[in-house]
Structures are given as C-alpha cells and as structure tokens.
C-alpha cells in the first residue's frame, strides 16, 4: 500500500512563504513523476507543479517564478517551496504520485493566505 503524507501547510500573510513536504512510504524512484495539485472551495482540482523521476520540473503558469518543486530521493520526499504567496493561492494542497496504471494521492494540507 503506497502512502503519501503531506505536511507544512498553515496560515501565512500575503507575500509570505511556506514549504510543503510529501513523504512517500516507498522509494520515489518507483514513480514516473510526483507533484502537487490544489483545490480551492468551489473549484476543480488543478495542477500546481510536477517533477519527473529524472528531476525535470513543470509548473502551472500561475505559480511560475514563485513556487519551486524539488525532491530528496534518500528521504523519499518531494517538496514545494512557495514564495510570494497570494490570497488566490489559498487551497487544499495534495501530493500526487504516478506510475504505470496507478495514481496515488495524499490526504491534503490546507494553505491559507490571508492578512
């Protein structure tokens, strides 16, 4: 059973920073790619950023230049560094992992950007 456990969410003021972590229960080399998605109230879940097993990142236009995705293979963890946060970044953030014929999700962590 694959488990993804997110941490690092919270309340932050506009312009602030947060770092989200996603710890996997097995080697992240097992996955073709891992990433972060988010879902705001009343909206569909949307892609934020992904990173392949070879370390190639991909970002949604709305977060380019502000968010950075990275991975630590030995710690089996993927990170999302979020800088210059805006109120519109408020959402539940979900970790995602993909391998052939299978997709896994974490339980989500709330990020609230508000003054």
Short mmCIF file of C-alpha atoms in Angstrom, two decimals:
data_model
loop_
_atom_site.label_atom_id
_atom_site.label_comp_id
_atom_site.label_asym_id
_atom_site.label_seq_id
_atom_site.Cartn_x
_atom_site.Cartn_y
_atom_site.Cartn_z
CA UNK A 1 0.00 0.00 0.00
CA UNK A 2 1.50 3.29 -1.11
CA UNK A 3 1.11 6.18 1.31
CA UNK A 4 1.81 9.85 0.72
CA UNK A 5 1.83 12.10 3.77
CA UNK A 6 1.80 15.87 3.34
CA UNK A 7 2.90 18.41 5.92
CA UNK A 8 3.80 22.08 6.15
CA UNK A 9 0.51 23.81 5.46
CA UNK A 10 -0.80 26.68 7.53
CA UNK A 11 -1.79 30.31 7.65
CA UNK A 12 0.54 32.88 6.10
CA UNK A 13 0.27 36.54 5.20
CA UNK A 14 0.32 37.70 1.58
CA UNK A 15 3.90 37.88 0.36
CA UNK A 16 5.00 35.21 2.80
CA UNK A 17 6.47 31.76 2.25
CA UNK A 18 5.68 28.16 3.12
CA UNK A 19 7.32 24.85 2.33
CA UNK A 20 5.18 21.76 1.84
CA UNK A 21 6.60 18.26 2.21
CA UNK A 22 5.30 14.96 0.85
CA UNK A 23 6.81 11.83 2.35
CA UNK A 24 6.29 8.57 0.46
CA UNK A 25 6.15 5.11 2.01
CA UNK A 26 8.49 3.68 -0.65
CA UNK A 27 11.29 4.82 -2.89
CA UNK A 28 10.20 7.73 -5.06
CA UNK A 29 12.14 6.17 -7.92
CA UNK A 30 9.11 3.87 -8.06
CA UNK A 31 7.13 6.71 -9.61
CA UNK A 32 7.35 8.19 -13.08
CA UNK A 33 6.53 11.58 -11.63
CA UNK A 34 5.36 13.24 -8.43
CA UNK A 35 3.65 16.53 -7.99
CA UNK A 36 1.38 18.92 -6.20
CA UNK A 37 -2.19 19.79 -7.01
CA UNK A 38 -4.55 22.15 -5.23
CA UNK A 39 -8.26 22.61 -4.83
CA UNK A 40 -9.91 25.81 -3.69
CA UNK A 41 -13.52 25.88 -2.41
CA UNK A 42 -15.96 25.57 -5.29
CA UNK A 43 -13.23 24.93 -7.85
CA UNK A 44 -11.79 21.90 -9.59
CA UNK A 45 -8.50 20.39 -8.52
CA UNK A 46 -5.68 21.88 -10.57
CA UNK A 47 -2.06 21.08 -11.22
CA UNK A 48 0.49 23.22 -9.39
CA UNK A 49 3.82 21.56 -10.18
CA UNK A 50 5.28 18.18 -11.07
CA UNK A 51 8.74 16.67 -11.13
CA UNK A 52 9.83 13.60 -13.04
CA UNK A 53 11.99 10.75 -11.77
CA UNK A 54 14.92 12.43 -13.56
CA UNK A 55 14.24 15.75 -11.82
CA UNK A 56 12.57 17.73 -14.60
CA UNK A 57 10.06 20.21 -13.18
CA UNK A 58 6.85 21.56 -14.68
CA UNK A 59 4.79 24.44 -13.30
CA UNK A 60 1.37 25.94 -13.77
CA UNK A 61 1.61 29.42 -15.27
CA UNK A 62 0.01 30.89 -12.15
CA UNK A 63 2.92 29.81 -9.92
CA UNK A 64 5.93 30.09 -12.25
CA UNK A 65 8.67 32.17 -10.68
CA UNK A 66 7.10 31.88 -7.21
CA UNK A 67 7.00 28.14 -6.45
CA UNK A 68 9.81 25.59 -6.65
CA UNK A 69 9.36 21.82 -6.63
CA UNK A 70 12.23 19.58 -5.60
CA UNK A 71 12.89 16.03 -4.46
CA UNK A 72 15.19 14.30 -1.97
CA UNK A 73 15.48 10.71 -3.10
CA UNK A 74 17.12 9.35 0.05
CA UNK A 75 14.39 10.90 2.23
CA UNK A 76 11.67 9.70 -0.18
CA UNK A 77 10.28 13.23 -0.04
CA UNK A 78 9.09 15.84 -2.51
CA UNK A 79 8.95 19.49 -1.52
CA UNK A 80 7.08 22.55 -2.71
CA UNK A 81 8.70 25.84 -1.76
CA UNK A 82 6.10 28.58 -2.08
CA UNK A 83 7.23 32.20 -2.08
CA UNK A 84 5.41 35.49 -2.67
CA UNK A 85 2.14 33.85 -1.70
CA UNK A 86 -1.12 35.45 -2.77
CA UNK A 87 -4.64 35.11 -1.37
CA UNK A 88 -5.58 33.23 -4.53
CA UNK A 89 -3.09 30.51 -3.57
CA UNK A 90 -5.44 29.55 -0.72
CA UNK A 91 -6.47 25.92 -1.20
CA UNK A 92 -6.01 22.38 -0.01
CA UNK A 93 -2.76 21.13 -1.50
CA UNK A 94 -2.50 17.46 -2.45
CA UNK A 95 0.58 15.39 -3.16
CA UNK A 96 0.35 13.09 -6.17
CA UNK A 97 2.46 10.20 -7.42
CA UNK A 98 2.13 8.42 -10.76
CA UNK A 99 3.38 5.12 -12.05
CA UNK A 100 2.15 2.95 -14.88
CA UNK A 101 -1.58 2.28 -14.45
CA UNK A 102 -1.62 3.73 -10.91
CA UNK A 103 -2.09 7.13 -9.32
CA UNK A 104 -1.79 7.92 -5.63
CA UNK A 105 -2.94 10.90 -3.57
CA UNK A 106 -2.14 12.22 -0.14
CA UNK A 107 -4.78 13.40 2.30
CA UNK A 108 -4.14 17.08 1.62
CA UNK A 109 -2.86 20.00 3.64
CA UNK A 110 -4.57 23.37 3.97
CA UNK A 111 -2.76 26.53 2.88
CA UNK A 112 -4.45 29.82 3.74
CA UNK A 113 -3.02 33.14 2.58
CA UNK A 114 -4.67 35.98 4.43
CA UNK A 115 -3.86 39.13 6.35
#
